[in-house]
mmCIF file of C-alpha atoms in Angstrom:
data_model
loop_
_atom_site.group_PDB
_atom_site.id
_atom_site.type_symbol
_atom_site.label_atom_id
_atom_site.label_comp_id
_atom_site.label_asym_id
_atom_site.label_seq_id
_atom_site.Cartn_x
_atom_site.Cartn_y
_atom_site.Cartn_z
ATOM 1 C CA UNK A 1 0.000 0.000 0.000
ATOM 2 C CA UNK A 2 1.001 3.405 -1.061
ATOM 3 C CA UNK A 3 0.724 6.607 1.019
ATOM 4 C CA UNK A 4 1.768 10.212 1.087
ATOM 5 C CA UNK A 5 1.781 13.065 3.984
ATOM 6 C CA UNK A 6 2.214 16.532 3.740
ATOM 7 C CA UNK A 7 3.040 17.488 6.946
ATOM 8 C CA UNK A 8 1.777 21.320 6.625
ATOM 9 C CA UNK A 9 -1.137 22.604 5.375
ATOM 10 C CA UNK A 10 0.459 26.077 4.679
ATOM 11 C CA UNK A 11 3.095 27.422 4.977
ATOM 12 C CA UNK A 12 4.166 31.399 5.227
ATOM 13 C CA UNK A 13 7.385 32.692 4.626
ATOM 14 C CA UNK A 14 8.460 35.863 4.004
ATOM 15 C CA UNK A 15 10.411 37.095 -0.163
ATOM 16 C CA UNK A 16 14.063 36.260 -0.128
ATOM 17 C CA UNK A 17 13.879 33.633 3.198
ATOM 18 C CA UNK A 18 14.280 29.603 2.144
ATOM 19 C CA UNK A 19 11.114 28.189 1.896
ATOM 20 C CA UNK A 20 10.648 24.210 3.261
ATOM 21 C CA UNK A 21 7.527 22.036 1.967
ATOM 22 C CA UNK A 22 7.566 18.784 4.088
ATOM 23 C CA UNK A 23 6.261 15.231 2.573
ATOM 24 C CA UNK A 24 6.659 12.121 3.744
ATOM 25 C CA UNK A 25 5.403 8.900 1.850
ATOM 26 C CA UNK A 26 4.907 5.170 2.387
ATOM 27 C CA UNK A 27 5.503 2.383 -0.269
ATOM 28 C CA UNK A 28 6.253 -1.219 -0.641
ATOM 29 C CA UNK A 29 8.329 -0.593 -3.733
ATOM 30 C CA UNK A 30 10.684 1.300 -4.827
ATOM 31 C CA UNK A 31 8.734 4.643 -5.882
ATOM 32 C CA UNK A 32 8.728 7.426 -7.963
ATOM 33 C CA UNK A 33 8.137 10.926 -6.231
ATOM 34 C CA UNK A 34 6.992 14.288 -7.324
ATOM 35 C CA UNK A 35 6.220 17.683 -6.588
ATOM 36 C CA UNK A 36 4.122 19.555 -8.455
ATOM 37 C CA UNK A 37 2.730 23.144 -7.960
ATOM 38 C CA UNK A 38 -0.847 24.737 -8.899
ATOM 39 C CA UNK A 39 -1.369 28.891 -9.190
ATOM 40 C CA UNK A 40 -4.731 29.763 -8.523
ATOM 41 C CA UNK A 41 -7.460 28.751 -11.525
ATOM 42 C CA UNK A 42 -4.726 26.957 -13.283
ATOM 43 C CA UNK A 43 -4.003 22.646 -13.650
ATOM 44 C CA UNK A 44 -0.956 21.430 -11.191
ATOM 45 C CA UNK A 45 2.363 21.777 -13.553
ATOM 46 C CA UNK A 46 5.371 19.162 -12.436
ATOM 47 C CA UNK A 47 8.099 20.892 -10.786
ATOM 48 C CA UNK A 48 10.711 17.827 -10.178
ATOM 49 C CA UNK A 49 10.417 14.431 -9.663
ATOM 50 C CA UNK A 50 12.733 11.554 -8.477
ATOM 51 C CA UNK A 51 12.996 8.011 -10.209
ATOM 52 C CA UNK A 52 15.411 6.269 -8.269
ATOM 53 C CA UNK A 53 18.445 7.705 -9.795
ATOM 54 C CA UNK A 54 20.566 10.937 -7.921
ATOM 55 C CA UNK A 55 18.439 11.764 -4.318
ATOM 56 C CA UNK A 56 18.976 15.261 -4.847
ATOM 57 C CA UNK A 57 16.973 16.610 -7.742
ATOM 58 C CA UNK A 58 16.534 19.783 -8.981
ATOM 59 C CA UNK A 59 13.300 21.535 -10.869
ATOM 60 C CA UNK A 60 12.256 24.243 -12.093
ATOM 61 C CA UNK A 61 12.282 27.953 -10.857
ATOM 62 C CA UNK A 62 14.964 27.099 -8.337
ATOM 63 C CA UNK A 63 12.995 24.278 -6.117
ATOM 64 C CA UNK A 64 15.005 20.879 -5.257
ATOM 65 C CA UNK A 65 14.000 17.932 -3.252
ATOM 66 C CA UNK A 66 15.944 15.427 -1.550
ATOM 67 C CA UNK A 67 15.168 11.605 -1.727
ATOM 68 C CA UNK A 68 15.533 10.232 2.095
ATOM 69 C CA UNK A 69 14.558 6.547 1.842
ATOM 70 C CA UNK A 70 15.887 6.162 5.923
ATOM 71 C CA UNK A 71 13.365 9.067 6.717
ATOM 72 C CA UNK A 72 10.538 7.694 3.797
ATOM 73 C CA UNK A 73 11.017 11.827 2.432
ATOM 74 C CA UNK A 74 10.866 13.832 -0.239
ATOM 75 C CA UNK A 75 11.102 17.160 1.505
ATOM 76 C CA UNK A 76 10.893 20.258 -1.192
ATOM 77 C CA UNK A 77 13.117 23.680 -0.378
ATOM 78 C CA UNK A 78 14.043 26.752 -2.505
ATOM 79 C CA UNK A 79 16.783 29.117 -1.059
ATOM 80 C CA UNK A 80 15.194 32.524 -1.439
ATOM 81 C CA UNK A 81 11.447 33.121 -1.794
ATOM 82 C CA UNK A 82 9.410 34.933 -4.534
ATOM 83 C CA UNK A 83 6.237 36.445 -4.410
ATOM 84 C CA UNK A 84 5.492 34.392 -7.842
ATOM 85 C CA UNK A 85 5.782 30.838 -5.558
ATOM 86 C CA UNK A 86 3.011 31.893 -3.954
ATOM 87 C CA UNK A 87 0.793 28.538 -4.847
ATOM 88 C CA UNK A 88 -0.532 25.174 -3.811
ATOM 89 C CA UNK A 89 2.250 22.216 -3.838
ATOM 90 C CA UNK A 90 1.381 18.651 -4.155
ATOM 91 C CA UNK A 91 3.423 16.001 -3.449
ATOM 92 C CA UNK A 92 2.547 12.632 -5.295
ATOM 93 C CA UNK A 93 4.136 9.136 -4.359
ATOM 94 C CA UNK A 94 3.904 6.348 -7.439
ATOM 95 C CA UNK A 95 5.275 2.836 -7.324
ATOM 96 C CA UNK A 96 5.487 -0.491 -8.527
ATOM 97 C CA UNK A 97 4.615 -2.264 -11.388
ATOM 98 C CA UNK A 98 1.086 -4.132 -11.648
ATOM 99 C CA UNK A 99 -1.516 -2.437 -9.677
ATOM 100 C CA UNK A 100 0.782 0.530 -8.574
ATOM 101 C CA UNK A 101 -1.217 3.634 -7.454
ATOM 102 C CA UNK A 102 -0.207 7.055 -8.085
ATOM 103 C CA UNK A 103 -1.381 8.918 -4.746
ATOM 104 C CA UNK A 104 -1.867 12.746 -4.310
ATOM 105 C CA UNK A 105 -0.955 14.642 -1.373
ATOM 106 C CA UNK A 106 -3.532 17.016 0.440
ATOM 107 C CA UNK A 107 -1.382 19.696 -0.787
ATOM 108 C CA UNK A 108 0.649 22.311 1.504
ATOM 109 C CA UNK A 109 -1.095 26.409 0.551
ATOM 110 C CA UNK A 110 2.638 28.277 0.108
ATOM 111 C CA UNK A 111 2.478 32.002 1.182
ATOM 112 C CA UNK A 112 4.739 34.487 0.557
ATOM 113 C CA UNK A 113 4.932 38.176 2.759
ATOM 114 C CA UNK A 114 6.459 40.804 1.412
ATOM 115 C CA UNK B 1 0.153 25.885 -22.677
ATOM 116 C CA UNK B 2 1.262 22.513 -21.285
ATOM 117 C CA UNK B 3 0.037 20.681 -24.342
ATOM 118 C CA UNK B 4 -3.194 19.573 -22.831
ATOM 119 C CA UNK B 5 -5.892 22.021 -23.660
ATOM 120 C CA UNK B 6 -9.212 21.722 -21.483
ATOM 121 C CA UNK B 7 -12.617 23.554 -22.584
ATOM 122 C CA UNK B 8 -14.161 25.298 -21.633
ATOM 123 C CA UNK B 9 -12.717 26.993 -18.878
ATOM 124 C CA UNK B 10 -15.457 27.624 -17.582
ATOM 125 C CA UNK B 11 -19.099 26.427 -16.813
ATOM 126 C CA UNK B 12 -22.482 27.075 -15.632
ATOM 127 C CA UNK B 13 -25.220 24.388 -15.664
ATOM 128 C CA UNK B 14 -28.500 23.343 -14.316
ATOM 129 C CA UNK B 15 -29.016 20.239 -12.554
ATOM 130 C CA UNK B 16 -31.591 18.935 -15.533
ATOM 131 C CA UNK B 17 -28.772 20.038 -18.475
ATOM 132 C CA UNK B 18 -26.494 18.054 -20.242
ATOM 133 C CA UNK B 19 -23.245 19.181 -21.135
ATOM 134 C CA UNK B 20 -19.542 17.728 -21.960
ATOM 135 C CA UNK B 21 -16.235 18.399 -21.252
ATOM 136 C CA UNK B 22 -13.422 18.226 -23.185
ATOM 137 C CA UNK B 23 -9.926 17.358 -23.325
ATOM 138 C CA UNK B 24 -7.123 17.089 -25.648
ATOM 139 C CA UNK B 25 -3.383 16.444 -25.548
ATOM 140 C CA UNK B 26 -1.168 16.192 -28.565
ATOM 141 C CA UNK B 27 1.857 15.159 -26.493
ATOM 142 C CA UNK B 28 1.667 11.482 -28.090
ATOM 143 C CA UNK B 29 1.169 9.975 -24.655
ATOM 144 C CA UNK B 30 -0.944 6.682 -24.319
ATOM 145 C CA UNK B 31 -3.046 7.667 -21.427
ATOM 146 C CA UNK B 32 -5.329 10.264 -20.156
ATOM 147 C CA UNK B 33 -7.234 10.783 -16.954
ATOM 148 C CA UNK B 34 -9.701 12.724 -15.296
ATOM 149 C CA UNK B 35 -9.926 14.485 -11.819
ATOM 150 C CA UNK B 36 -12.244 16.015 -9.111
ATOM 151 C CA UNK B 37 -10.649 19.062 -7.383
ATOM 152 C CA UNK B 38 -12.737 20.511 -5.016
ATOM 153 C CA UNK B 39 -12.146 23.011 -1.970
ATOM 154 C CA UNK B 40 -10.809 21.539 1.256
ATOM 155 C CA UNK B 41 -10.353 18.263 -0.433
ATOM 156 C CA UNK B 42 -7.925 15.849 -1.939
ATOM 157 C CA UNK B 43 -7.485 15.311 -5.782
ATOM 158 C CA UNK B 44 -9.498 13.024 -6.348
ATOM 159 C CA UNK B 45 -9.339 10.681 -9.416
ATOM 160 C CA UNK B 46 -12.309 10.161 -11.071
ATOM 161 C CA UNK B 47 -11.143 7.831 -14.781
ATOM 162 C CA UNK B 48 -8.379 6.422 -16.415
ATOM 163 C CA UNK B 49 -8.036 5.503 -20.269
ATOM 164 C CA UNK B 50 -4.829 3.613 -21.451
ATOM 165 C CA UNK B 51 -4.586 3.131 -24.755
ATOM 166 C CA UNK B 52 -8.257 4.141 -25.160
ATOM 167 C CA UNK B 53 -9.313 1.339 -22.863
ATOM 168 C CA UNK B 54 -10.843 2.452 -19.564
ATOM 169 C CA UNK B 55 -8.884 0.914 -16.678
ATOM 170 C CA UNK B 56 -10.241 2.671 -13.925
ATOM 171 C CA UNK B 57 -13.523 4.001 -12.483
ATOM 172 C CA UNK B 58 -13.222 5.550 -8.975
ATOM 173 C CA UNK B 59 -16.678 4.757 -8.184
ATOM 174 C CA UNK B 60 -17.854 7.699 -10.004
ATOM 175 C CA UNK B 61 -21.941 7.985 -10.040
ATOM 176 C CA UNK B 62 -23.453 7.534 -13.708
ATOM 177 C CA UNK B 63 -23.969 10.666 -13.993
ATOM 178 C CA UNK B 64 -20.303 11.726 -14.976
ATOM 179 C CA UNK B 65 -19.899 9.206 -18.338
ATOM 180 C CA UNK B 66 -16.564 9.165 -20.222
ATOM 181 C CA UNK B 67 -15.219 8.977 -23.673
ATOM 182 C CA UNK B 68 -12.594 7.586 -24.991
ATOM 183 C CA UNK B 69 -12.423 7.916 -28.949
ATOM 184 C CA UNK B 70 -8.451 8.150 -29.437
ATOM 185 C CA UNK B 71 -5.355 8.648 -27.397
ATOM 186 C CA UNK B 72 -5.464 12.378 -27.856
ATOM 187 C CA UNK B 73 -8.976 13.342 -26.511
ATOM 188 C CA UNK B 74 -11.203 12.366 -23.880
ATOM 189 C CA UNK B 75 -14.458 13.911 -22.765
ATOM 190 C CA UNK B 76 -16.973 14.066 -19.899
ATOM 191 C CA UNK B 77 -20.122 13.881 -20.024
ATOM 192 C CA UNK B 78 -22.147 15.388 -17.637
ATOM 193 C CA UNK B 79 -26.164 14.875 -17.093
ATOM 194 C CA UNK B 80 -28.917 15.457 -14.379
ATOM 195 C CA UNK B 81 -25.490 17.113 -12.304
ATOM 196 C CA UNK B 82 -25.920 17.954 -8.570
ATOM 197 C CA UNK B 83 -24.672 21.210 -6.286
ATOM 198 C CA UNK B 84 -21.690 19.286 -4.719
ATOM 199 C CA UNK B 85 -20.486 18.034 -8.302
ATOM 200 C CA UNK B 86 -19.280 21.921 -8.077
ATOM 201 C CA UNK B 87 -15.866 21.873 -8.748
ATOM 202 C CA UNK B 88 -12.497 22.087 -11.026
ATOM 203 C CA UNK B 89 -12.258 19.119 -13.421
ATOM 204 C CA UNK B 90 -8.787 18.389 -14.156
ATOM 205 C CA UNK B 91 -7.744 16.739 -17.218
ATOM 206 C CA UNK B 92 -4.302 15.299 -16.962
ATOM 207 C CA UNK B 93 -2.018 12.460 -19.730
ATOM 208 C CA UNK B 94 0.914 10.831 -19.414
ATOM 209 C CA UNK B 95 3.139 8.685 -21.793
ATOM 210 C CA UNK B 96 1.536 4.963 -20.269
ATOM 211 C CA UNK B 97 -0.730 4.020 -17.042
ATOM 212 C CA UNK B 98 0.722 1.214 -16.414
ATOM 213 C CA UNK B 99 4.180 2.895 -15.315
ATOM 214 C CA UNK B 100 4.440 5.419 -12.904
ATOM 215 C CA UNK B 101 7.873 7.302 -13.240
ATOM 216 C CA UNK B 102 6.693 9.516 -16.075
ATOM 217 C CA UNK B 103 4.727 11.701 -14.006
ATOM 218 C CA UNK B 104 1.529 13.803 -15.820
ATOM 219 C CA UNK B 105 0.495 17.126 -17.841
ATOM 220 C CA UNK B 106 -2.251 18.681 -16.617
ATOM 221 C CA UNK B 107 -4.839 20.882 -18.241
ATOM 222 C CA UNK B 108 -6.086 24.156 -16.998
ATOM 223 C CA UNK B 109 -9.297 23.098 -15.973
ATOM 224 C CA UNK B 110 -12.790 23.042 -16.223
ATOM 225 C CA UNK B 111 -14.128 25.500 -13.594
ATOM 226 C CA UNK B 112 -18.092 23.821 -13.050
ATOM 227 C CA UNK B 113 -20.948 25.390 -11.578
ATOM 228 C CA UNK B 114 -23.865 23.619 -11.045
ATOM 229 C CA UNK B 115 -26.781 26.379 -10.074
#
Protein backbone atom coordinates (compact mmCIF):
# COMPACT_ATOMS: atom_id res chain seq x y z
CA UNK A 1 0.00 0.00 0.00
CA UNK A 2 1.00 3.40 -1.06
CA UNK A 3 0.72 6.61 1.02
CA UNK A 4 1.77 10.21 1.09
CA UNK A 5 1.78 13.06 3.98
CA UNK A 6 2.21 16.53 3.74
CA UNK A 7 3.04 17.49 6.95
CA UNK A 8 1.78 21.32 6.62
CA UNK A 9 -1.14 22.60 5.37
CA UNK A 10 0.46 26.08 4.68
CA UNK A 11 3.10 27.42 4.98
CA UNK A 12 4.17 31.40 5.23
CA UNK A 13 7.39 32.69 4.63
CA UNK A 14 8.46 35.86 4.00
CA UNK A 15 10.41 37.09 -0.16
CA UNK A 16 14.06 36.26 -0.13
CA UNK A 17 13.88 33.63 3.20
CA UNK A 18 14.28 29.60 2.14
CA UNK A 19 11.11 28.19 1.90
CA UNK A 20 10.65 24.21 3.26
CA UNK A 21 7.53 22.04 1.97
CA UNK A 22 7.57 18.78 4.09
CA UNK A 23 6.26 15.23 2.57
CA UNK A 24 6.66 12.12 3.74
CA UNK A 25 5.40 8.90 1.85
CA UNK A 26 4.91 5.17 2.39
CA UNK A 27 5.50 2.38 -0.27
CA UNK A 28 6.25 -1.22 -0.64
CA UNK A 29 8.33 -0.59 -3.73
CA UNK A 30 10.68 1.30 -4.83
CA UNK A 31 8.73 4.64 -5.88
CA UNK A 32 8.73 7.43 -7.96
CA UNK A 33 8.14 10.93 -6.23
CA UNK A 34 6.99 14.29 -7.32
CA UNK A 35 6.22 17.68 -6.59
CA UNK A 36 4.12 19.56 -8.45
CA UNK A 37 2.73 23.14 -7.96
CA UNK A 38 -0.85 24.74 -8.90
CA UNK A 39 -1.37 28.89 -9.19
CA UNK A 40 -4.73 29.76 -8.52
CA UNK A 41 -7.46 28.75 -11.53
CA UNK A 42 -4.73 26.96 -13.28
CA UNK A 43 -4.00 22.65 -13.65
CA UNK A 44 -0.96 21.43 -11.19
CA UNK A 45 2.36 21.78 -13.55
CA UNK A 46 5.37 19.16 -12.44
CA UNK A 47 8.10 20.89 -10.79
CA UNK A 48 10.71 17.83 -10.18
CA UNK A 49 10.42 14.43 -9.66
CA UNK A 50 12.73 11.55 -8.48
CA UNK A 51 13.00 8.01 -10.21
CA UNK A 52 15.41 6.27 -8.27
CA UNK A 53 18.45 7.71 -9.79
CA UNK A 54 20.57 10.94 -7.92
CA UNK A 55 18.44 11.76 -4.32
CA UNK A 56 18.98 15.26 -4.85
CA UNK A 57 16.97 16.61 -7.74
CA UNK A 58 16.53 19.78 -8.98
CA UNK A 59 13.30 21.53 -10.87
CA UNK A 60 12.26 24.24 -12.09
CA UNK A 61 12.28 27.95 -10.86
CA UNK A 62 14.96 27.10 -8.34
CA UNK A 63 12.99 24.28 -6.12
CA UNK A 64 15.01 20.88 -5.26
CA UNK A 65 14.00 17.93 -3.25
CA UNK A 66 15.94 15.43 -1.55
CA UNK A 67 15.17 11.60 -1.73
CA UNK A 68 15.53 10.23 2.09
CA UNK A 69 14.56 6.55 1.84
CA UNK A 70 15.89 6.16 5.92
CA UNK A 71 13.37 9.07 6.72
CA UNK A 72 10.54 7.69 3.80
CA UNK A 73 11.02 11.83 2.43
CA UNK A 74 10.87 13.83 -0.24
CA UNK A 75 11.10 17.16 1.50
CA UNK A 76 10.89 20.26 -1.19
CA UNK A 77 13.12 23.68 -0.38
CA UNK A 78 14.04 26.75 -2.51
CA UNK A 79 16.78 29.12 -1.06
CA UNK A 80 15.19 32.52 -1.44
CA UNK A 81 11.45 33.12 -1.79
CA UNK A 82 9.41 34.93 -4.53
CA UNK A 83 6.24 36.44 -4.41
CA UNK A 84 5.49 34.39 -7.84
CA UNK A 85 5.78 30.84 -5.56
CA UNK A 86 3.01 31.89 -3.95
CA UNK A 87 0.79 28.54 -4.85
CA UNK A 88 -0.53 25.17 -3.81
CA UNK A 89 2.25 22.22 -3.84
CA UNK A 90 1.38 18.65 -4.16
CA UNK A 91 3.42 16.00 -3.45
CA UNK A 92 2.55 12.63 -5.29
CA UNK A 93 4.14 9.14 -4.36
CA UNK A 94 3.90 6.35 -7.44
CA UNK A 95 5.28 2.84 -7.32
CA UNK A 96 5.49 -0.49 -8.53
CA UNK A 97 4.61 -2.26 -11.39
CA UNK A 98 1.09 -4.13 -11.65
CA UNK A 99 -1.52 -2.44 -9.68
CA UNK A 100 0.78 0.53 -8.57
CA UNK A 101 -1.22 3.63 -7.45
CA UNK A 102 -0.21 7.06 -8.09
CA UNK A 103 -1.38 8.92 -4.75
CA UNK A 104 -1.87 12.75 -4.31
CA UNK A 105 -0.95 14.64 -1.37
CA UNK A 106 -3.53 17.02 0.44
CA UNK A 107 -1.38 19.70 -0.79
CA UNK A 108 0.65 22.31 1.50
CA UNK A 109 -1.10 26.41 0.55
CA UNK A 110 2.64 28.28 0.11
CA UNK A 111 2.48 32.00 1.18
CA UNK A 112 4.74 34.49 0.56
CA UNK A 113 4.93 38.18 2.76
CA UNK A 114 6.46 40.80 1.41
CA UNK B 1 0.15 25.88 -22.68
CA UNK B 2 1.26 22.51 -21.28
CA UNK B 3 0.04 20.68 -24.34
CA UNK B 4 -3.19 19.57 -22.83
CA UNK B 5 -5.89 22.02 -23.66
CA UNK B 6 -9.21 21.72 -21.48
CA UNK B 7 -12.62 23.55 -22.58
CA UNK B 8 -14.16 25.30 -21.63
CA UNK B 9 -12.72 26.99 -18.88
CA UNK B 10 -15.46 27.62 -17.58
CA UNK B 11 -19.10 26.43 -16.81
CA UNK B 12 -22.48 27.07 -15.63
CA UNK B 13 -25.22 24.39 -15.66
CA UNK B 14 -28.50 23.34 -14.32
CA UNK B 15 -29.02 20.24 -12.55
CA UNK B 16 -31.59 18.93 -15.53
CA UNK B 17 -28.77 20.04 -18.47
CA UNK B 18 -26.49 18.05 -20.24
CA UNK B 19 -23.25 19.18 -21.14
CA UNK B 20 -19.54 17.73 -21.96
CA UNK B 21 -16.24 18.40 -21.25
CA UNK B 22 -13.42 18.23 -23.18
CA UNK B 23 -9.93 17.36 -23.32
CA UNK B 24 -7.12 17.09 -25.65
CA UNK B 25 -3.38 16.44 -25.55
CA UNK B 26 -1.17 16.19 -28.57
CA UNK B 27 1.86 15.16 -26.49
CA UNK B 28 1.67 11.48 -28.09
CA UNK B 29 1.17 9.97 -24.66
CA UNK B 30 -0.94 6.68 -24.32
CA UNK B 31 -3.05 7.67 -21.43
CA UNK B 32 -5.33 10.26 -20.16
CA UNK B 33 -7.23 10.78 -16.95
CA UNK B 34 -9.70 12.72 -15.30
CA UNK B 35 -9.93 14.49 -11.82
CA UNK B 36 -12.24 16.02 -9.11
CA UNK B 37 -10.65 19.06 -7.38
CA UNK B 38 -12.74 20.51 -5.02
CA UNK B 39 -12.15 23.01 -1.97
CA UNK B 40 -10.81 21.54 1.26
CA UNK B 41 -10.35 18.26 -0.43
CA UNK B 42 -7.93 15.85 -1.94
CA UNK B 43 -7.49 15.31 -5.78
CA UNK B 44 -9.50 13.02 -6.35
CA UNK B 45 -9.34 10.68 -9.42
CA UNK B 46 -12.31 10.16 -11.07
CA UNK B 47 -11.14 7.83 -14.78
CA UNK B 48 -8.38 6.42 -16.41
CA UNK B 49 -8.04 5.50 -20.27
CA UNK B 50 -4.83 3.61 -21.45
CA UNK B 51 -4.59 3.13 -24.75
CA UNK B 52 -8.26 4.14 -25.16
CA UNK B 53 -9.31 1.34 -22.86
CA UNK B 54 -10.84 2.45 -19.56
CA UNK B 55 -8.88 0.91 -16.68
CA UNK B 56 -10.24 2.67 -13.93
CA UNK B 57 -13.52 4.00 -12.48
CA UNK B 58 -13.22 5.55 -8.98
CA UNK B 59 -16.68 4.76 -8.18
CA UNK B 60 -17.85 7.70 -10.00
CA UNK B 61 -21.94 7.98 -10.04
CA UNK B 62 -23.45 7.53 -13.71
CA UNK B 63 -23.97 10.67 -13.99
CA UNK B 64 -20.30 11.73 -14.98
CA UNK B 65 -19.90 9.21 -18.34
CA UNK B 66 -16.56 9.17 -20.22
CA UNK B 67 -15.22 8.98 -23.67
CA UNK B 68 -12.59 7.59 -24.99
CA UNK B 69 -12.42 7.92 -28.95
CA UNK B 70 -8.45 8.15 -29.44
CA UNK B 71 -5.35 8.65 -27.40
CA UNK B 72 -5.46 12.38 -27.86
CA UNK B 73 -8.98 13.34 -26.51
CA UNK B 74 -11.20 12.37 -23.88
CA UNK B 75 -14.46 13.91 -22.76
CA UNK B 76 -16.97 14.07 -19.90
CA UNK B 77 -20.12 13.88 -20.02
CA UNK B 78 -22.15 15.39 -17.64
CA UNK B 79 -26.16 14.88 -17.09
CA UNK B 80 -28.92 15.46 -14.38
CA UNK B 81 -25.49 17.11 -12.30
CA UNK B 82 -25.92 17.95 -8.57
CA UNK B 83 -24.67 21.21 -6.29
CA UNK B 84 -21.69 19.29 -4.72
CA UNK B 85 -20.49 18.03 -8.30
CA UNK B 86 -19.28 21.92 -8.08
CA UNK B 87 -15.87 21.87 -8.75
CA UNK B 88 -12.50 22.09 -11.03
CA UNK B 89 -12.26 19.12 -13.42
CA UNK B 90 -8.79 18.39 -14.16
CA UNK B 91 -7.74 16.74 -17.22
CA UNK B 92 -4.30 15.30 -16.96
CA UNK B 93 -2.02 12.46 -19.73
CA UNK B 94 0.91 10.83 -19.41
CA UNK B 95 3.14 8.69 -21.79
CA UNK B 96 1.54 4.96 -20.27
CA UNK B 97 -0.73 4.02 -17.04
CA UNK B 98 0.72 1.21 -16.41
CA UNK B 99 4.18 2.89 -15.31
CA UNK B 100 4.44 5.42 -12.90
CA UNK B 101 7.87 7.30 -13.24
CA UNK B 102 6.69 9.52 -16.07
CA UNK B 103 4.73 11.70 -14.01
CA UNK B 104 1.53 13.80 -15.82
CA UNK B 105 0.50 17.13 -17.84
CA UNK B 106 -2.25 18.68 -16.62
CA UNK B 107 -4.84 20.88 -18.24
CA UNK B 108 -6.09 24.16 -17.00
CA UNK B 109 -9.30 23.10 -15.97
CA UNK B 110 -12.79 23.04 -16.22
CA UNK B 111 -14.13 25.50 -13.59
CA UNK B 112 -18.09 23.82 -13.05
CA UNK B 113 -20.95 25.39 -11.58
CA UNK B 114 -23.86 23.62 -11.04
CA UNK B 115 -26.78 26.38 -10.07
Amino acid sequence: AQSVTQLDSHVSVSEGTPVLLRCNYSSSYSPSLFWYVQHPNKGLQLLLKYTSAATLVKGINGFEAEFKKSETSFHLTKPSAHMSDAAEYFCVVSGGTGGFKTIFGAGTRLFVKA
Amino acid sequence: ETGVTQTPRHLVMGMTNKKSLKCEQHLGHNAMYWYKQSAKKPLELMFVYNFKEQTENNSVPSRFSPECPNSSHLFLHLHTLQPEDSALYLCASSQDSDRGNYGYTFGSGTRLTVV
